[in-house]
mmCIF file of C-alpha atoms in Angstrom:
data_model
loop_
_atom_site.group_PDB
_atom_site.id
_atom_site.type_symbol
_atom_site.label_atom_id
_atom_site.label_comp_id
_atom_site.label_asym_id
_atom_site.label_seq_id
_atom_site.Cartn_x
_atom_site.Cartn_y
_atom_site.Cartn_z
ATOM 1 C CA MET A 1 144.833 176.731 26.390
ATOM 2 C CA TYR A 2 144.352 179.503 23.862
ATOM 3 C CA ARG A 3 146.482 181.136 21.173
ATOM 4 C CA ALA A 4 148.361 184.306 22.051
ATOM 5 C CA GLY A 5 147.140 185.773 18.772
ATOM 6 C CA ASN A 6 143.540 185.822 20.024
ATOM 7 C CA LEU A 7 143.882 189.162 21.789
ATOM 8 C CA SER A 8 141.091 191.299 20.369
ATOM 9 C CA ILE A 9 139.974 192.649 23.738
ATOM 10 C CA VAL A 10 138.803 196.275 23.572
ATOM 11 C CA ALA A 11 140.886 198.556 25.822
ATOM 12 C CA LEU A 12 142.311 195.562 27.714
ATOM 13 C CA ALA A 13 145.609 193.700 27.424
ATOM 14 C CA VAL A 14 146.738 190.214 28.396
ATOM 15 C CA GLY A 15 149.839 189.989 30.564
ATOM 16 C CA ALA A 16 152.699 187.780 29.337
ATOM 17 C CA PHE A 17 154.900 186.590 32.206
ATOM 18 C CA ASN A 18 158.171 184.652 32.061
ATOM 19 C CA GLY A 19 158.152 181.389 33.985
ATOM 20 C CA THR A 20 161.855 180.852 34.616
ATOM 21 C CA THR A 21 161.372 178.843 37.814
ATOM 22 C CA LEU A 22 158.732 176.649 39.412
ATOM 23 C CA GLU A 23 158.075 179.437 41.942
ATOM 24 C CA ALA A 24 157.433 181.902 39.126
ATOM 25 C CA ILE A 25 155.137 179.539 37.232
ATOM 26 C CA ARG A 26 153.105 178.739 40.323
ATOM 27 C CA GLY A 27 152.895 182.391 41.330
ATOM 28 C CA ILE A 28 151.713 183.420 37.855
ATOM 29 C CA ILE A 29 149.038 180.726 37.645
ATOM 30 C CA GLN A 30 147.816 181.379 41.205
ATOM 31 C CA ALA A 31 147.511 185.098 40.461
ATOM 32 C CA THR A 32 145.480 184.576 37.293
ATOM 33 C CA GLU A 33 143.189 182.044 38.933
ATOM 34 C CA GLU A 34 142.479 184.371 41.868
ATOM 35 C CA LEU A 35 141.561 187.145 39.420
ATOM 36 C CA ASN A 36 139.851 184.799 36.931
ATOM 37 C CA ALA A 37 141.935 186.390 34.166
ATOM 38 C CA PRO A 38 143.550 184.869 31.041
ATOM 39 C CA VAL A 39 147.332 184.867 30.873
ATOM 40 C CA ILE A 40 150.288 184.183 28.601
ATOM 41 C CA LEU A 41 152.977 182.036 30.228
ATOM 42 C CA GLN A 42 156.221 182.392 28.325
ATOM 43 C CA HIS A 43 159.860 181.333 28.165
ATOM 44 C CA ALA A 44 162.445 183.702 26.706
ATOM 45 C CA GLN A 45 165.309 182.128 24.782
ATOM 46 C CA SER A 46 167.610 184.540 26.626
ATOM 47 C CA HIS A 47 166.775 182.639 29.814
ATOM 48 C CA ASP A 48 168.284 179.397 28.556
ATOM 49 C CA ASP A 49 171.211 179.981 30.909
ATOM 50 C CA LEU A 50 168.730 179.664 33.795
ATOM 51 C CA ILE A 51 166.862 176.650 32.443
ATOM 52 C CA ASP A 52 166.530 175.161 28.984
ATOM 53 C CA LEU A 53 163.234 175.141 27.099
ATOM 54 C CA GLU A 54 163.322 171.348 26.840
ATOM 55 C CA GLU A 55 163.285 171.159 30.646
ATOM 56 C CA ILE A 56 160.934 173.993 31.617
ATOM 57 C CA GLY A 57 158.538 173.654 28.661
ATOM 58 C CA PRO A 58 156.760 170.494 29.909
ATOM 59 C CA VAL A 59 156.422 172.053 33.379
ATOM 60 C CA MET A 60 154.804 175.149 31.878
ATOM 61 C CA LYS A 61 152.466 172.965 29.824
ATOM 62 C CA TYR A 62 151.523 170.924 32.918
ATOM 63 C CA TYR A 63 150.356 174.035 34.775
ATOM 64 C CA ALA A 64 148.736 175.590 31.694
ATOM 65 C CA GLU A 65 146.604 172.532 30.997
ATOM 66 C CA ARG A 66 145.378 172.324 34.602
ATOM 67 C CA ALA A 67 144.731 176.021 35.145
ATOM 68 C CA LYS A 68 141.189 177.236 35.795
ATOM 69 C CA VAL A 69 141.695 180.118 33.343
ATOM 70 C CA PRO A 70 142.786 180.277 29.671
ATOM 71 C CA VAL A 71 146.591 180.032 29.392
ATOM 72 C CA ALA A 72 148.666 180.488 26.254
ATOM 73 C CA LEU A 73 152.181 179.037 26.122
ATOM 74 C CA HIS A 74 154.533 181.380 24.305
ATOM 75 C CA LEU A 75 158.186 181.328 23.215
ATOM 76 C CA ASP A 76 159.612 184.813 23.714
ATOM 77 C CA HIS A 77 162.422 186.177 21.505
ATOM 78 C CA GLY A 78 163.100 182.969 19.603
ATOM 79 C CA SER A 79 166.083 183.594 17.365
ATOM 80 C CA SER A 80 166.103 180.512 15.142
ATOM 81 C CA PHE A 81 163.792 178.271 13.139
ATOM 82 C CA GLU A 82 164.975 175.322 15.215
ATOM 83 C CA ARG A 83 164.002 176.904 18.540
ATOM 84 C CA CYS A 84 160.563 177.929 17.258
ATOM 85 C CA VAL A 85 159.887 174.419 15.948
ATOM 86 C CA GLN A 86 161.095 172.970 19.245
ATOM 87 C CA ALA A 87 158.572 175.102 21.129
ATOM 88 C CA LEU A 88 155.748 174.083 18.796
ATOM 89 C CA ARG A 89 156.601 170.403 19.244
ATOM 90 C CA LEU A 90 156.504 170.876 23.022
ATOM 91 C CA GLY A 91 152.935 172.141 22.706
ATOM 92 C CA PHE A 92 153.435 175.911 22.789
ATOM 93 C CA THR A 93 150.485 177.752 21.303
ATOM 94 C CA SER A 94 152.507 180.690 19.998
ATOM 95 C CA VAL A 95 156.078 181.661 19.203
ATOM 96 C CA MET A 96 157.933 184.911 18.735
ATOM 97 C CA TYR A 97 160.480 184.923 15.956
ATOM 98 C CA ASP A 98 162.777 187.875 16.632
ATOM 99 C CA ALA A 99 164.752 188.961 13.584
ATOM 100 C CA SER A 100 164.439 192.667 14.411
ATOM 101 C CA ALA A 101 168.224 193.148 14.325
ATOM 102 C CA LYS A 102 168.331 191.995 10.687
ATOM 103 C CA SER A 103 167.365 193.949 7.596
ATOM 104 C CA PHE A 104 163.683 194.537 6.897
ATOM 105 C CA GLU A 105 163.789 192.099 3.964
ATOM 106 C CA GLU A 106 165.414 189.332 6.023
ATOM 107 C CA ASN A 107 163.074 189.908 8.959
ATOM 108 C CA ALA A 108 160.006 189.747 6.719
ATOM 109 C CA SER A 109 161.034 186.720 4.655
ATOM 110 C CA GLU A 110 162.152 184.635 7.644
ATOM 111 C CA THR A 111 159.108 185.583 9.709
ATOM 112 C CA ALA A 112 156.826 184.596 6.822
ATOM 113 C CA GLU A 113 158.330 181.097 6.838
ATOM 114 C CA ILE A 114 157.809 180.737 10.586
ATOM 115 C CA VAL A 115 154.200 181.895 10.149
ATOM 116 C CA LYS A 116 153.568 179.137 7.598
ATOM 117 C CA ILE A 117 154.961 176.510 9.963
ATOM 118 C CA ALA A 118 153.096 177.746 13.042
ATOM 119 C CA HIS A 119 149.761 178.278 11.302
ATOM 120 C CA ALA A 120 149.959 174.739 9.936
ATOM 121 C CA VAL A 121 149.718 173.437 13.513
ATOM 122 C CA GLY A 122 147.224 176.028 14.756
ATOM 123 C CA ALA A 123 149.726 178.261 16.556
ATOM 124 C CA SER A 124 150.225 182.025 16.271
ATOM 125 C CA VAL A 125 153.361 184.081 15.614
ATOM 126 C CA GLU A 126 154.697 187.329 17.048
ATOM 127 C CA ALA A 127 157.430 189.361 15.352
ATOM 128 C CA GLU A 128 159.229 192.605 16.177
ATOM 129 C CA LEU A 129 159.952 195.823 14.288
ATOM 130 C CA GLY A 130 161.992 198.710 15.638
ATOM 131 C CA HIS A 131 164.396 198.963 18.573
ATOM 132 C CA ILE A 132 163.467 198.384 22.216
ATOM 133 C CA PHE A 133 166.003 199.772 24.670
ATOM 134 C CA THR A 134 167.898 197.676 27.228
ATOM 135 C CA SER A 135 168.674 198.745 30.785
ATOM 136 C CA LYS A 136 172.165 198.507 32.311
ATOM 137 C CA VAL A 137 170.608 196.585 35.201
ATOM 138 C CA VAL A 138 169.785 193.764 32.789
ATOM 139 C CA GLN A 139 173.036 193.493 30.845
ATOM 140 C CA GLY A 140 175.631 195.257 32.972
ATOM 141 C CA GLU A 141 177.670 198.401 32.346
ATOM 142 C CA GLY A 142 178.785 198.720 28.756
ATOM 143 C CA ALA A 143 177.100 195.498 27.607
ATOM 144 C CA GLY A 144 175.112 196.897 24.694
ATOM 145 C CA THR A 145 172.803 198.986 26.888
ATOM 146 C CA ASP A 146 171.101 202.143 25.636
ATOM 147 C CA SER A 147 168.244 204.592 26.143
ATOM 148 C CA THR A 148 166.389 207.342 24.310
ATOM 149 C CA ASP A 149 169.141 209.761 25.398
ATOM 150 C CA ASP A 150 171.598 207.948 23.114
ATOM 151 C CA TYR A 151 169.753 208.892 19.908
ATOM 152 C CA GLU A 152 169.155 212.252 18.232
ATOM 153 C CA ASP A 153 166.365 211.064 15.911
ATOM 154 C CA LEU A 154 164.053 208.511 17.521
ATOM 155 C CA ASP A 155 162.075 208.124 14.291
ATOM 156 C CA ASN A 156 164.959 206.020 13.000
ATOM 157 C CA ILE A 157 164.493 203.385 15.719
ATOM 158 C CA TYR A 158 160.814 203.610 16.610
ATOM 159 C CA THR A 159 158.454 201.444 14.562
ATOM 160 C CA ASP A 160 157.174 203.226 11.464
ATOM 161 C CA PRO A 161 153.432 202.636 10.817
ATOM 162 C CA GLU A 162 153.794 202.388 7.030
ATOM 163 C CA VAL A 163 156.717 199.985 7.314
ATOM 164 C CA ALA A 164 154.738 197.931 9.861
ATOM 165 C CA LYS A 165 151.776 197.762 7.465
ATOM 166 C CA LYS A 166 154.008 196.441 4.700
ATOM 167 C CA PHE A 167 155.598 193.923 7.090
ATOM 168 C CA VAL A 168 152.229 192.525 8.191
ATOM 169 C CA GLU A 169 151.052 192.220 4.589
ATOM 170 C CA MET A 170 154.256 190.365 3.623
ATOM 171 C CA THR A 171 154.287 187.973 6.597
ATOM 172 C CA ASN A 172 150.668 187.425 7.716
ATOM 173 C CA VAL A 173 152.004 187.596 11.282
ATOM 174 C CA ASP A 174 149.459 187.537 14.146
ATOM 175 C CA CYS A 175 151.083 189.929 16.651
ATOM 176 C CA LEU A 176 153.708 192.628 16.327
ATOM 177 C CA ALA A 177 156.021 193.908 19.059
ATOM 178 C CA VAL A 178 156.513 197.614 18.392
ATOM 179 C CA ALA A 179 159.037 200.197 19.572
ATOM 180 C CA PHE A 180 157.725 203.446 21.044
ATOM 181 C CA GLY A 181 160.199 204.182 23.847
ATOM 182 C CA THR A 182 159.928 201.339 26.378
ATOM 183 C CA THR A 183 162.915 199.617 27.988
ATOM 184 C CA HIS A 184 163.807 196.064 29.048
ATOM 185 C CA GLY A 185 164.982 195.801 32.650
ATOM 186 C CA VAL A 186 164.907 198.167 35.631
ATOM 187 C CA TYR A 187 164.522 201.637 34.144
ATOM 188 C CA LEU A 188 165.922 204.299 36.477
ATOM 189 C CA THR A 189 164.233 207.331 34.884
ATOM 190 C CA GLU A 190 160.830 207.956 33.336
ATOM 191 C CA PRO A 191 160.719 206.568 29.767
ATOM 192 C CA LYS A 192 160.025 208.886 26.835
ATOM 193 C CA LEU A 193 156.988 207.244 25.266
ATOM 194 C CA ASP A 194 155.431 208.081 21.914
ATOM 195 C CA LEU A 195 151.965 206.816 22.800
ATOM 196 C CA SER A 196 150.257 208.360 19.787
ATOM 197 C CA ARG A 197 152.486 206.195 17.591
ATOM 198 C CA VAL A 198 150.790 203.106 19.031
ATOM 199 C CA ALA A 199 147.407 204.311 17.736
ATOM 200 C CA ARG A 200 148.868 204.956 14.291
ATOM 201 C CA LEU A 201 150.458 201.516 14.263
ATOM 202 C CA ARG A 202 147.189 199.829 15.209
ATOM 203 C CA GLU A 203 145.323 201.694 12.487
ATOM 204 C CA ALA A 204 147.981 200.823 9.895
ATOM 205 C CA THR A 205 148.351 197.116 10.755
ATOM 206 C CA ASN A 206 144.947 196.120 12.211
ATOM 207 C CA ILE A 207 146.554 193.321 14.270
ATOM 208 C CA SER A 208 147.371 192.810 17.947
ATOM 209 C CA LEU A 209 150.292 194.988 19.095
ATOM 210 C CA VAL A 210 152.724 193.910 21.792
ATOM 211 C CA MET A 211 154.555 195.997 24.384
ATOM 212 C CA HIS A 212 158.000 194.773 25.397
ATOM 213 C CA GLY A 213 159.912 196.483 28.173
ATOM 214 C CA GLY A 214 157.275 197.910 30.497
ATOM 215 C CA SER A 215 159.754 198.910 33.183
ATOM 216 C CA GLY A 216 159.237 202.427 34.504
ATOM 217 C CA VAL A 217 155.899 202.852 32.732
ATOM 218 C CA SER A 218 153.210 204.488 34.894
ATOM 219 C CA ASP A 219 149.754 202.969 35.305
ATOM 220 C CA GLU A 220 148.366 205.970 33.428
ATOM 221 C CA ASP A 221 150.684 205.435 30.454
ATOM 222 C CA TYR A 222 149.859 201.721 30.442
ATOM 223 C CA ALA A 223 146.183 202.660 30.177
ATOM 224 C CA VAL A 224 146.798 204.987 27.221
ATOM 225 C CA ALA A 225 149.029 202.465 25.437
ATOM 226 C CA ILE A 226 146.389 199.760 25.839
ATOM 227 C CA GLU A 227 143.605 202.109 24.754
ATOM 228 C CA ASN A 228 145.663 202.929 21.667
ATOM 229 C CA GLY A 229 146.130 199.311 20.649
ATOM 230 C CA ILE A 230 148.521 197.356 22.880
ATOM 231 C CA CYS A 231 146.944 193.909 23.456
ATOM 232 C CA LYS A 232 149.856 191.978 25.031
ATOM 233 C CA VAL A 233 152.257 193.288 27.678
ATOM 234 C CA ASN A 234 155.489 191.436 28.433
ATOM 235 C CA TYR A 235 156.263 191.637 32.152
ATOM 236 C CA TYR A 236 159.156 190.059 34.037
ATOM 237 C CA THR A 237 161.720 192.289 35.766
ATOM 238 C CA TYR A 238 159.523 193.700 38.543
ATOM 239 C CA MET A 239 157.912 190.316 39.161
ATOM 240 C CA ASN A 240 161.348 188.746 39.446
ATOM 241 C CA THR A 241 162.526 191.543 41.739
ATOM 242 C CA ALA A 242 159.500 191.039 44.009
ATOM 243 C CA GLY A 243 160.453 187.384 44.496
ATOM 244 C CA GLY A 244 164.068 188.347 45.170
ATOM 245 C CA LYS A 245 163.181 190.994 47.745
ATOM 246 C CA ALA A 246 160.850 188.618 49.577
ATOM 247 C CA SER A 247 163.589 185.979 49.695
ATOM 248 C CA LYS A 248 166.097 188.513 51.037
ATOM 249 C CA GLU A 249 163.696 189.588 53.777
ATOM 250 C CA TYR A 250 163.096 185.956 54.714
ATOM 251 C CA TRP A 251 166.807 185.225 55.150
ATOM 252 C CA ALA A 252 167.292 188.452 57.126
ATOM 253 C CA ASP A 253 164.792 187.300 59.772
ATOM 254 C CA ASP A 254 166.780 185.193 62.255
ATOM 255 C CA SER A 255 163.574 183.913 63.856
ATOM 256 C CA LYS A 256 162.750 181.876 60.736
ATOM 257 C CA PRO A 257 164.201 178.425 59.983
ATOM 258 C CA LEU A 258 167.000 178.208 57.426
ATOM 259 C CA PHE A 259 164.850 176.166 55.038
ATOM 260 C CA TYR A 260 165.048 176.742 51.285
ATOM 261 C CA ASP A 261 161.582 175.283 50.714
ATOM 262 C CA SER A 262 160.036 177.772 53.153
ATOM 263 C CA MET A 263 161.813 180.616 51.382
ATOM 264 C CA SER A 264 160.526 179.395 48.014
ATOM 265 C CA LEU A 265 156.947 179.636 49.261
ATOM 266 C CA VAL A 266 157.568 183.228 50.351
ATOM 267 C CA ALA A 267 158.987 184.029 46.892
ATOM 268 C CA THR A 268 155.988 182.409 45.193
ATOM 269 C CA GLU A 269 153.581 184.514 47.240
ATOM 270 C CA ALA A 270 155.457 187.731 46.426
ATOM 271 C CA ILE A 271 155.512 186.908 42.718
ATOM 272 C CA LYS A 272 151.795 186.135 42.814
ATOM 273 C CA GLU A 273 150.934 189.466 44.409
ATOM 274 C CA ASP A 274 153.066 191.440 41.951
ATOM 275 C CA VAL A 275 151.538 189.611 38.981
ATOM 276 C CA LYS A 276 148.065 190.328 40.355
ATOM 277 C CA ARG A 277 148.910 194.022 40.590
ATOM 278 C CA ALA A 278 150.097 194.047 36.969
ATOM 279 C CA ILE A 279 147.063 192.162 35.669
ATOM 280 C CA LYS A 280 144.723 194.582 37.427
ATOM 281 C CA VAL A 281 146.388 197.429 35.524
ATOM 282 C CA PHE A 282 146.363 195.639 32.164
ATOM 283 C CA GLN A 283 142.733 194.483 32.424
ATOM 284 C CA LYS A 284 141.253 197.305 34.521
ATOM 285 C CA ILE A 285 140.318 195.040 37.412
ATOM 286 C CA LYS A 286 139.442 196.822 40.638
#
């Protein structure tokens, strides 16, 4: 396994995929092995209602250690010291401490403490600055969802390069998730991306930048974002949707046996193919 902070790949990015189920984990690993590409296998704290880290973490580690390609184990959007330490004790090679909703001072001071803990055991840390939008498809109507159309001045919520530089100097963080117009979930219209901001952020911070919320982003915009400094791309919604659509098609075919295990294999294959498509975009594989 390798650390998620080791992402200094020129004009390429490593895909970070959420392994919420055994089918997803197997599909992700199979995809990366077929392409001989490194990968970040992650668990988001927001997915604890699906399966707890204590349960899925050892399964993720099992597949990571036996993979034929480098695999980093990453905690996504950890919101507490306790959860980050739990992930490190389970063998995760990196953690994200997300205090982006707090004040700059609180975010920086708390992240700095997590960095000390993680670096002491050879793990890397990701933090977040700015505001990444959330689709209604993810949270439901009226459940804290928003988009660029809800704000008059996007400079107030996009990551500021000078503020990011100060944050990195104060925390010694390895990776930084930055806001430049992307959205979590199924985005129904084309996102308004400030791609030039990514280049300014990379120049100001000189660390690996992370893209959360890639939904609705074109392959061309992915390429520009990566060229400008994005080194890690979080990817889940479309992969998850691919598995769901394949399962639905399986059940709709009356000629197939009503076996859950057969359906799970179909879902795994669909997830694998969608992950392969994403990796080819992120790493310019033909």
